[in-house]
Coordinates of C-alpha atoms in Angstrom, one line a residue:
M124 CA -62.7 -0.2 -4.2
T125 CA -62.0 -3.5 -5.8
S126 CA -59.5 -6.0 -4.3
V127 CA -57.3 -5.5 -7.4
G128 CA -57.2 -1.8 -6.9
A129 CA -56.4 -2.2 -3.2
G130 CA -53.6 -4.6 -4.0
T131 CA -52.1 -2.2 -6.5
I132 CA -52.2 0.6 -3.9
L133 CA -50.6 -1.6 -1.4
R134 CA -47.8 -2.7 -3.7
K135 CA -47.3 1.0 -4.6
K136 CA -46.9 1.9 -1.0
R137 CA -44.6 -1.0 -0.3
F138 CA -42.4 0.1 -3.3
E139 CA -42.3 3.7 -2.0
V140 CA -41.3 2.5 1.4
W141 CA -38.6 0.3 -0.1
L142 CA -37.4 3.1 -2.3
R143 CA -37.1 5.6 0.5
K144 CA -35.2 3.0 2.6
A145 CA -32.9 2.0 -0.2
T146 CA -32.2 5.7 -1.0
V147 CA -31.3 6.4 2.6
E148 CA -29.0 3.3 2.8
L149 CA -27.2 4.1 -0.4
L150 CA -26.7 7.7 0.7
L151 CA -25.2 6.4 4.0
L152 CA -22.8 4.2 2.0
L153 CA -21.9 7.1 -0.2
L154 CA -21.3 9.2 2.9
S155 CA -19.0 6.5 4.3
S156 CA -17.0 6.4 1.0
V157 CA -16.4 10.1 1.1
L158 CA -15.5 10.2 4.8
F159 CA -13.1 7.2 4.3
S160 CA -11.4 9.0 1.4
L161 CA -11.1 12.3 3.3
A162 CA -9.3 10.6 6.2
F163 CA -6.4 9.8 3.8
P164 CA -4.4 12.3 1.8
S165 CA -6.7 13.7 -0.8
L166 CA -7.6 16.7 -2.9
I167 CA -9.0 18.3 0.2
S168 CA -6.1 17.7 2.6
K169 CA -2.4 17.0 1.8
W170 CA -1.9 14.9 4.9
G171 CA -5.5 13.6 5.3
I172 CA -7.9 14.4 8.1
A173 CA -7.0 11.6 10.5
P174 CA -9.8 12.0 13.2
I175 CA -12.4 11.3 10.5
A176 CA -11.2 7.7 10.2
F177 CA -12.6 6.8 13.6
I178 CA -16.2 7.6 12.5
S179 CA -15.8 7.0 8.7
I180 CA -17.3 3.5 8.7
I181 CA -20.2 4.2 11.0
P182 CA -22.7 4.5 8.1
V183 CA -21.5 1.1 6.8
F184 CA -22.3 -0.6 10.1
I185 CA -25.7 1.1 10.3
V186 CA -26.6 -0.2 6.8
I187 CA -25.3 -3.7 7.8
H188 CA -27.9 -3.6 10.6
T189 CA -30.8 -2.1 8.7
S190 CA -30.6 -3.7 5.2
S191 CA -32.2 -6.9 4.1
W192 CA -30.3 -10.0 3.0
K193 CA -31.5 -9.3 -0.5
S194 CA -29.9 -5.9 -0.5
I195 CA -26.6 -6.7 1.3
I196 CA -24.7 -8.1 -1.7
P197 CA -25.5 -5.2 -4.1
Y198 CA -24.8 -2.8 -1.3
G199 CA -21.3 -4.4 -0.8
A200 CA -20.6 -4.0 -4.6
F201 CA -21.8 -0.4 -4.6
Y202 CA -19.7 0.6 -1.5
G203 CA -16.5 -1.2 -2.7
Y204 CA -16.6 0.3 -6.2
I205 CA -17.6 3.9 -5.1
T206 CA -15.1 4.0 -2.2
Y207 CA -12.1 3.0 -4.3
A208 CA -13.1 5.1 -7.3
I209 CA -13.0 8.1 -5.0
F210 CA -10.1 7.1 -2.8
N211 CA -7.9 6.0 -5.8
Y212 CA -9.1 8.6 -8.3
W213 CA -5.6 9.2 -9.4
L214 CA -5.4 5.7 -11.0
S215 CA -7.2 7.2 -14.0
T216 CA -4.1 9.1 -14.9
F217 CA -2.1 5.9 -15.1
H218 CA -4.6 4.2 -17.5
P219 CA -8.4 4.3 -17.9
L220 CA -8.5 0.6 -17.3
A221 CA -6.9 1.0 -13.8
I222 CA -9.8 3.1 -12.4
I223 CA -12.2 0.4 -13.6
I224 CA -10.2 -2.7 -12.6
V225 CA -9.2 -1.7 -9.0
P226 CA -12.7 -0.5 -7.9
T227 CA -14.2 -3.6 -9.5
I228 CA -11.9 -5.8 -7.5
Y229 CA -12.9 -4.1 -4.3
A230 CA -16.6 -4.3 -5.2
T231 CA -16.0 -8.0 -5.3
Y232 CA -14.3 -8.1 -1.9
F233 CA -17.1 -6.2 -0.3
V234 CA -19.7 -8.5 -1.9
F235 CA -18.2 -11.2 0.4
L236 CA -17.4 -9.0 3.4
F237 CA -20.9 -7.3 3.8
P238 CA -22.7 -10.7 4.2
V239 CA -20.1 -11.8 6.7
L240 CA -20.7 -8.6 8.7
K241 CA -24.4 -9.1 8.4
F242 CA -24.2 -12.7 9.6
V243 CA -22.1 -11.7 12.6
D244 CA -24.7 -9.0 13.4
K245 CA -27.4 -11.7 13.4
L246 CA -25.3 -14.2 15.4
F247 CA -24.3 -11.7 18.1
P248 CA -27.0 -9.0 18.7
R249 CA -25.2 -7.8 21.8
Y250 CA -21.5 -7.9 21.1
G251 CA -21.4 -8.3 17.4
Y252 CA -19.4 -5.1 16.9
L253 CA -16.3 -6.7 18.5
V254 CA -16.4 -9.7 16.1
Q255 CA -17.1 -7.3 13.1
A256 CA -14.0 -5.3 14.0
L257 CA -12.0 -8.6 13.9
C258 CA -13.5 -9.4 10.6
W259 CA -12.5 -6.0 9.2
I260 CA -8.9 -6.6 10.2
G261 CA -9.1 -10.0 8.5
Y262 CA -10.4 -8.5 5.3
E263 CA -7.6 -5.8 5.3
Y264 CA -4.9 -8.4 5.8
L265 CA -6.2 -11.0 3.3
R266 CA -6.5 -8.4 0.5
T267 CA -2.8 -7.7 0.7
K268 CA -2.0 -11.3 -0.2
G269 CA -1.5 -13.0 -3.5
F270 CA -1.4 -11.7 -7.0
L271 CA -4.0 -9.0 -6.4
G272 CA -2.4 -7.8 -3.1
Y273 CA -2.9 -4.1 -2.7
P274 CA -2.5 -2.4 0.7
Y275 CA -3.7 1.1 -0.2
G276 CA -6.7 2.0 1.9
I277 CA -5.9 0.0 5.1
I278 CA -7.6 2.3 7.6
G279 CA -4.7 2.3 10.1
Y280 CA -2.6 4.2 7.5
T281 CA -4.8 7.3 8.1
M282 CA -2.9 7.7 11.4
A283 CA 0.5 8.2 9.8
T284 CA 0.9 11.7 11.2
V285 CA -0.2 10.8 14.7
L286 CA 3.1 9.3 15.8
P287 CA 2.5 8.4 19.5
F288 CA -0.7 6.6 18.4
I289 CA 1.1 4.3 15.8
Q290 CA 4.2 3.3 17.8
I291 CA 2.3 0.1 18.6
S292 CA 3.1 -0.9 15.0
S293 CA 6.4 -2.1 16.2
V294 CA 4.4 -4.8 18.1
T295 CA 1.3 -5.5 16.0
G296 CA 2.2 -4.0 12.6
V297 CA -0.3 -1.6 11.1
W298 CA -3.1 -4.1 12.0
G299 CA -3.2 -3.1 15.7
V300 CA -3.6 0.5 14.7
S301 CA -6.4 -0.5 12.3
F302 CA -8.2 -2.3 15.1
L303 CA -8.1 0.8 17.3
V304 CA -9.4 2.9 14.5
I305 CA -12.2 0.6 13.2
L306 CA -13.6 -0.3 16.6
P307 CA -15.4 3.1 17.3
S308 CA -17.1 2.8 13.9
A309 CA -18.3 -0.7 14.7
Y310 CA -19.4 0.3 18.2
L311 CA -21.2 3.5 17.2
G312 CA -22.7 1.8 14.1
N313 CA -24.4 -0.6 16.5
A314 CA -25.4 2.2 18.9
F315 CA -27.2 4.1 16.1
R316 CA -28.9 1.1 14.5
K317 CA -32.2 2.2 16.0
G318 CA -31.6 5.8 15.3
I319 CA -30.1 8.6 17.5
G320 CA -32.7 7.8 20.2
G321 CA -31.3 4.3 20.7
F322 CA -27.8 5.5 21.6
N323 CA -28.4 6.1 25.3
D324 CA -29.8 2.7 25.8
F325 CA -26.9 1.1 23.9
F326 CA -24.3 3.1 25.8
T327 CA -25.9 2.3 29.2
T328 CA -25.6 -1.4 28.3
H329 CA -22.1 -1.1 26.8
R330 CA -20.5 1.7 28.8
I331 CA -17.9 -0.7 30.4
E332 CA -16.6 -1.6 26.9
S333 CA -16.4 2.1 25.9
Y334 CA -14.3 2.8 29.1
F335 CA -12.1 -0.2 28.3
Y336 CA -11.5 1.2 24.8
C337 CA -10.6 4.6 26.1
G338 CA -8.2 3.0 28.6
L339 CA -6.7 1.0 25.7
V340 CA -6.1 4.1 23.7
L341 CA -4.6 5.9 26.7
I342 CA -2.2 3.0 27.3
N343 CA -1.3 3.0 23.6
L344 CA -0.5 6.7 23.7
I345 CA 1.6 6.4 26.8
F346 CA 3.5 3.5 25.2
G347 CA 4.0 5.7 22.1
F348 CA 5.4 8.6 24.0
L349 CA 7.7 6.3 26.1
V350 CA 9.3 4.4 23.2
M351 CA 10.0 7.4 20.9
T352 CA 13.6 8.4 21.3
D353 CA 16.3 10.9 20.1
Y354 CA 18.6 9.6 17.3
S355 CA 21.0 12.5 17.3
D356 CA 23.7 10.3 18.9
S357 CA 23.3 7.4 16.5
P358 CA 25.8 6.9 13.7
Q359 CA 24.8 9.0 10.7
W360 CA 24.8 8.0 7.0
R361 CA 25.0 11.0 4.7
V362 CA 23.0 10.4 1.6
A363 CA 22.3 12.5 -1.6
L364 CA 18.8 11.8 -3.0
I365 CA 18.3 12.9 -6.6
Q366 CA 14.8 13.8 -7.8
H367 CA 14.9 14.6 -11.5
N368 CA 11.1 15.1 -11.8
A369 CA 10.3 13.1 -15.0
D370 CA 8.3 10.0 -15.8
T371 CA 11.2 7.9 -17.1
W372 CA 9.1 5.7 -19.3
K373 CA 7.8 8.5 -21.5
G374 CA 9.5 9.9 -24.6
G375 CA 11.8 7.2 -25.8
L376 CA 15.6 7.5 -26.2
R377 CA 15.7 11.3 -26.5
A378 CA 13.9 11.5 -23.2
Y379 CA 16.2 9.0 -21.6
E380 CA 19.2 11.2 -22.7
R381 CA 17.6 14.3 -21.2
N382 CA 16.8 12.5 -18.0
F383 CA 20.3 11.2 -17.7
K384 CA 21.7 14.8 -18.2
I385 CA 19.4 16.1 -15.4
L386 CA 20.4 13.2 -13.1
R387 CA 24.1 13.7 -13.8
D388 CA 24.0 17.5 -13.3
L389 CA 22.1 17.3 -10.1
S390 CA 24.4 14.6 -8.8
I391 CA 27.5 16.7 -9.6
E392 CA 26.0 19.5 -7.5
A393 CA 25.0 17.1 -4.7
V394 CA 28.4 15.5 -4.3
K395 CA 29.9 18.9 -3.4
D396 CA 28.2 18.3 0.0
N397 CA 30.3 15.2 0.6
P398 CA 27.6 12.4 0.8
D399 CA 28.5 8.8 1.5
I400 CA 26.2 7.7 -1.4
V401 CA 24.2 9.1 -4.2
I402 CA 20.8 7.5 -4.8
W403 CA 18.7 7.8 -7.9
S404 CA 15.0 6.7 -8.2
E405 CA 13.3 3.7 -9.7
T406 CA 14.2 3.1 -13.3
A407 CA 15.8 6.5 -13.3
F408 CA 18.1 5.2 -16.1
V409 CA 16.0 3.0 -18.5
P410 CA 18.3 1.2 -21.0
G411 CA 19.4 -2.0 -19.4
V412 CA 23.0 -1.3 -18.3
D413 CA 24.0 -5.0 -18.0
W414 CA 22.2 -6.0 -21.2
H415 CA 23.7 -3.3 -23.4
S416 CA 27.2 -3.8 -21.9
R417 CA 27.1 -7.5 -22.9
Y418 CA 25.0 -7.4 -26.2
R419 CA 25.1 -4.5 -28.6
T420 CA 21.6 -5.0 -29.9
D421 CA 20.9 -1.2 -30.1
N422 CA 23.8 1.2 -30.9
E423 CA 22.1 4.3 -29.6
R424 CA 21.3 2.7 -26.2
F425 CA 24.7 1.2 -26.0
A426 CA 26.2 4.7 -26.4
L427 CA 24.0 6.1 -23.6
V428 CA 24.9 3.2 -21.3
T429 CA 28.6 3.9 -22.2
D430 CA 28.1 7.5 -21.2
L431 CA 26.6 6.4 -17.8
K432 CA 29.4 4.0 -17.1
E433 CA 32.1 6.6 -18.0
F434 CA 30.4 9.1 -15.7
L435 CA 30.2 6.6 -12.8
A436 CA 33.9 5.8 -13.3
T437 CA 34.8 9.5 -12.5
Q438 CA 32.9 9.4 -9.2
D439 CA 34.5 8.8 -5.9
V440 CA 31.2 8.1 -4.2
P441 CA 29.0 5.0 -4.6
Y442 CA 25.9 5.3 -6.8
L443 CA 22.6 3.5 -6.3
L444 CA 20.3 3.6 -9.3
G445 CA 17.1 2.0 -10.6
N446 CA 17.4 0.3 -13.9
D447 CA 15.6 -2.0 -16.4
D448 CA 17.8 -5.1 -16.0
G449 CA 17.7 -7.3 -19.1
Q450 CA 19.0 -10.8 -19.0
L451 CA 19.1 -13.7 -21.4
K452 CA 15.9 -15.8 -21.3
N453 CA 17.7 -18.9 -22.6
P454 CA 21.5 -18.9 -22.0
D455 CA 21.9 -21.4 -24.8
L456 CA 20.5 -19.1 -27.5
P457 CA 21.9 -15.8 -28.9
P458 CA 20.5 -12.5 -27.7
V459 CA 18.6 -11.9 -31.0
L460 CA 16.8 -14.9 -32.4
P461 CA 16.5 -15.7 -36.1
D462 CA 13.0 -14.2 -36.3
G463 CA 14.3 -10.9 -35.0
S464 CA 12.8 -11.2 -31.5
Y465 CA 14.9 -10.8 -28.4
N466 CA 16.0 -13.8 -26.2
R467 CA 15.5 -11.6 -23.2
V468 CA 13.7 -11.2 -19.9
D469 CA 13.6 -7.9 -17.9
Y470 CA 13.7 -7.2 -14.2
N471 CA 12.9 -4.0 -12.4
A472 CA 16.2 -3.7 -10.6
V473 CA 18.5 -1.6 -8.4
L474 CA 22.2 -1.4 -9.2
L475 CA 25.0 -0.5 -6.7
Y476 CA 28.1 1.0 -8.4
E477 CA 31.3 1.6 -6.4
D478 CA 34.4 3.0 -8.1
G479 CA 32.5 2.8 -11.4
I480 CA 32.1 -1.0 -11.0
L481 CA 28.8 -2.8 -10.6
K482 CA 29.0 -4.3 -7.0
D483 CA 25.5 -5.8 -6.5
T484 CA 22.0 -6.0 -7.9
Y485 CA 18.5 -6.3 -6.4
R486 CA 15.6 -7.5 -8.6
K487 CA 12.0 -6.6 -7.6
I488 CA 10.2 -9.5 -5.9
H489 CA 6.6 -8.2 -5.5
L490 CA 5.4 -7.0 -8.9
V491 CA 2.4 -4.7 -9.5
P492 CA -0.6 -6.9 -10.7
F493 CA -1.7 -6.4 -14.3
T494 CA 0.8 -3.6 -15.0
E495 CA 4.0 -5.4 -14.2
N496 CA 2.9 -9.0 -13.9
F497 CA 0.1 -11.2 -15.3
P498 CA 0.9 -14.9 -14.6
Y499 CA -2.4 -16.1 -16.1
K500 CA -1.6 -15.7 -19.8
E501 CA -2.7 -19.2 -20.7
T502 CA -5.8 -19.2 -18.4
F503 CA -7.0 -15.7 -19.5
P504 CA -5.5 -15.0 -22.9
G505 CA -8.1 -12.3 -23.7
I506 CA -7.2 -10.3 -20.6
Y507 CA -3.5 -10.8 -21.3
Q508 CA -3.9 -9.5 -24.9
I509 CA -5.8 -6.4 -23.7
L510 CA -2.9 -5.6 -21.3
V511 CA -0.4 -6.1 -24.1
D512 CA -2.4 -3.9 -26.5
N513 CA -2.4 -1.2 -23.9
D514 CA 1.4 -1.2 -23.7
Y515 CA 1.8 -2.6 -20.2
H516 CA 5.4 -3.5 -19.4
F517 CA 5.8 -7.0 -17.8
W518 CA 8.8 -7.9 -15.7
E519 CA 10.2 -11.1 -14.3
R520 CA 10.0 -11.7 -10.6
G521 CA 13.2 -11.5 -8.5
T522 CA 13.9 -14.1 -5.9
E523 CA 16.7 -12.8 -3.6
Y524 CA 16.2 -10.5 -0.6
T525 CA 19.4 -8.6 -1.4
V526 CA 21.2 -6.7 1.3
F527 CA 23.7 -4.2 -0.1
E528 CA 26.7 -2.9 1.9
T529 CA 28.9 0.1 1.3
G530 CA 30.8 2.3 3.6
G531 CA 30.0 0.0 6.5
V532 CA 26.2 0.4 6.1
K533 CA 24.0 -2.5 5.2
F534 CA 20.7 -1.6 3.4
S535 CA 18.0 -3.1 1.3
T536 CA 16.0 -1.5 -1.5
P537 CA 12.2 -2.3 -1.9
I538 CA 11.2 -0.9 -5.3
C539 CA 8.1 1.2 -6.0
F540 CA 5.1 -0.1 -4.0
E541 CA 7.1 -2.9 -2.4
D542 CA 7.5 -0.7 0.7
V543 CA 3.7 -0.8 1.3
F544 CA 4.0 -4.5 2.1
G545 CA 5.2 -5.1 5.7
Y546 CA 6.5 -8.6 5.1
L547 CA 9.1 -7.4 2.5
S548 CA 10.8 -4.8 4.7
R549 CA 10.7 -7.2 7.7
E550 CA 12.4 -9.9 5.6
F551 CA 15.1 -7.4 4.5
V552 CA 15.7 -6.4 8.2
N553 CA 15.9 -10.0 9.3
N554 CA 18.5 -10.6 6.6
G555 CA 20.6 -7.8 8.1
A556 CA 19.5 -4.5 6.6
E557 CA 20.2 -1.5 8.9
V558 CA 18.4 1.0 6.6
I559 CA 15.5 0.6 4.2
V560 CA 15.9 2.5 0.9
N561 CA 12.8 2.8 -1.3
L562 CA 13.3 3.7 -4.9
T563 CA 10.0 4.7 -6.5
N564 CA 8.4 6.3 -9.5
D565 CA 5.0 7.9 -8.6
S566 CA 5.2 10.6 -11.2
W567 CA 2.8 8.8 -13.6
S568 CA -0.1 9.7 -11.2
G569 CA 0.5 13.4 -11.5
S570 CA -1.1 13.5 -8.1
L571 CA 0.1 14.7 -4.7
S572 CA -2.5 12.6 -3.1
S573 CA -1.1 9.4 -4.6
Q574 CA 2.4 10.3 -3.4
M575 CA 1.3 11.3 0.1
Q576 CA -0.7 8.1 0.5
H577 CA 2.5 6.2 -0.4
L578 CA 4.6 8.2 2.0
G579 CA 2.2 7.5 4.8
M580 CA 2.6 3.8 4.4
A581 CA 6.4 4.1 4.4
V582 CA 6.1 5.7 7.9
F583 CA 4.8 2.4 9.2
R584 CA 7.6 0.3 7.7
A585 CA 10.1 2.4 9.6
I586 CA 8.3 2.0 12.9
E587 CA 7.5 -1.7 12.5
N588 CA 11.2 -2.5 12.2
R589 CA 12.8 0.5 14.0
R590 CA 14.9 1.3 11.0
S591 CA 15.4 4.5 9.1
L592 CA 13.7 4.6 5.8
I593 CA 14.9 6.6 2.8
R594 CA 12.7 7.4 -0.1
S595 CA 14.2 8.4 -3.5
A596 CA 11.4 9.2 -5.8
N597 CA 11.6 10.7 -9.3
S598 CA 8.9 13.3 -8.6
G599 CA 8.1 12.9 -4.8
M600 CA 7.9 12.2 -2.0
T601 CA 11.7 12.2 -1.6
G602 CA 12.9 12.3 1.9
V603 CA 14.0 10.5 5.1
I604 CA 12.0 8.9 7.9
D605 CA 13.6 8.0 11.2
P606 CA 12.9 4.7 13.1
D607 CA 10.1 6.4 15.1
G608 CA 8.3 7.5 11.9
R609 CA 9.4 11.2 12.0
I610 CA 9.8 12.7 8.6
I611 CA 13.1 14.4 9.2
S612 CA 13.6 15.8 5.6
L613 CA 11.5 16.1 2.5
L614 CA 11.9 17.6 -0.9
E615 CA 9.2 19.6 -2.6
P616 CA 7.3 17.3 -5.0
F617 CA 7.2 17.8 -8.8
T618 CA 10.5 19.7 -8.8
A619 CA 13.9 18.8 -10.1
D620 CA 16.2 19.0 -7.1
Y621 CA 18.5 17.1 -4.8
L622 CA 18.5 16.5 -1.0
V623 CA 21.7 15.8 1.0
T624 CA 20.8 14.8 4.5
D625 CA 22.0 12.7 7.4
V626 CA 20.2 9.4 8.1
P627 CA 20.4 7.8 11.6
V628 CA 21.7 4.2 11.4
D629 CA 20.3 2.7 14.6
T630 CA 20.2 -1.0 15.2
E631 CA 19.9 -1.0 19.0
R632 CA 16.3 -2.0 19.0
S633 CA 14.6 -5.1 17.5
T634 CA 10.8 -5.4 17.4
I635 CA 8.2 -8.0 18.0
Y636 CA 6.9 -7.2 14.5
T637 CA 10.3 -7.9 12.9
A638 CA 10.4 -11.2 14.8
F639 CA 6.9 -12.5 14.3
G640 CA 5.4 -10.5 11.4
D641 CA 1.7 -10.2 10.9
W642 CA 0.7 -12.2 14.0
F643 CA -2.0 -9.7 15.0
A644 CA -3.8 -10.0 11.7
S645 CA -3.6 -13.8 11.8
L646 CA -4.9 -13.8 15.4
S647 CA -7.8 -11.5 14.4
I648 CA -8.8 -14.0 11.6
L649 CA -8.6 -17.0 14.0
L650 CA -10.6 -15.2 16.7
A651 CA -13.2 -14.1 14.2
L652 CA -13.6 -17.6 12.9
A653 CA -13.7 -19.1 16.4
F654 CA -16.4 -16.6 17.5
I655 CA -18.5 -17.3 14.4
L656 CA -18.2 -21.0 14.8
A657 CA -19.2 -20.7 18.5
G658 CA -22.1 -18.6 17.5
I659 CA -23.3 -21.1 15.0
I660 CA -23.0 -23.9 17.5
R661 CA -24.9 -21.9 20.1
V662 CA -27.8 -21.3 17.6
I663 CA -27.9 -25.0 16.7
I664 CA -28.0 -26.0 20.4
R665 CA -30.8 -23.6 21.1
R666 CA -32.9 -24.9 18.2
I667 CA -32.4 -28.4 19.3
K668 CA -33.5 -27.6 22.8
A669 CA -36.5 -25.7 21.4

């Protein structure tokens, strides 16, 4: 055999070995993506299969160990894209672009995270899994910040139904729960890096850490059982939640009229049960009430606004409703400019009416990226134009953390996905809110999974601040969560109905999370950086000595 022929055979064998290895590693990443998605509410399970979360990332950590540096970046891109395409499959019903944009963003995140985890693995062959867990918490926290902030998929949220386990959120926020959930995957991923046969040796070396983790979980559960309490003796706020089961943005004026009729008829029935307040969902009433009351730029919408205000004037109970709040962009110019365009900016808002009079307004602060807000029009005009051409509705950003008050109860109203950000609810509570009221529209997804994932995150906002949380959604999930995260009432999704229920107003307890916010996540980042820096210095010193 010639040397050329031998070289060809050798290259072929090397390629076959690489192909087998890459196939196994890609299948492991795909397995992790599926397990991760199943741990959350999905098509398979309405509430999600929480125990899966503890092992769902094991395949990722195995691949981190076994893969080469050349493979780690494409593997990160593959895992991030596939995971969020499966987990957030319902984004495709919102717009085809959404199911491309969001997974692409997460592919980019994991392109950076995977090399970091690999680097930690090389720096700390023995205890790298502890630093990797800290890095994971840092990743989860950082991806909630800024314009692209998106908390869906934080692994701690899989535990929303395991109430004793997540009471620690009142101290650490969701981040402490995430740490307890991700640590077993990091530990076992290290244990199985040499295959199943290597587990015994790893456990023998690291059994003390495993016992410590079990003790930590036990303490966490004991804490959870001890802090949960009965709210039957707390003051009660009787609320009527109206779920009219319609995507309020679809159909134009005729649809707005139909929706208003449903809202009005359901409200008339609900007030027979003597609620203290009636609550409609996000943008339940679309035409801007304030705008059309001031400026008659559209006679048909003005007539519908007049009908709403006349109805509210007949009601003896306060009404809280979501609305497209239009305001003059330039107060020195008329509402309609000479070229026919409107001198107008719009806010996604909540209006409180009492005795038929507008009492107060909250304007949404944290807007949905791309679909509600794109601040880079000048920098990326092409992307901006694509969004405009696809009929995305842009809002202005509110600035005030409004605390409403009616009937002696103080409350604040995060709109839509604002209740998935811990910092917002915390800020409202620090400003005096006794109850958190989330007005949302998840009907566009047409998906129970989407609505249940959103509900699960709301559970944590209640526990973090020890405040009851009310959800008024136009198609689900409409209900009430008590300060310990118990879902005490819930309407059937995708039905037009109302719910009249009592909400405990308990302000006896304040929390470490309300006082100090996301300190646990920040500490995790600092510790991860400190360990990595120490590891680098240790390697440098060893090389100098060598």
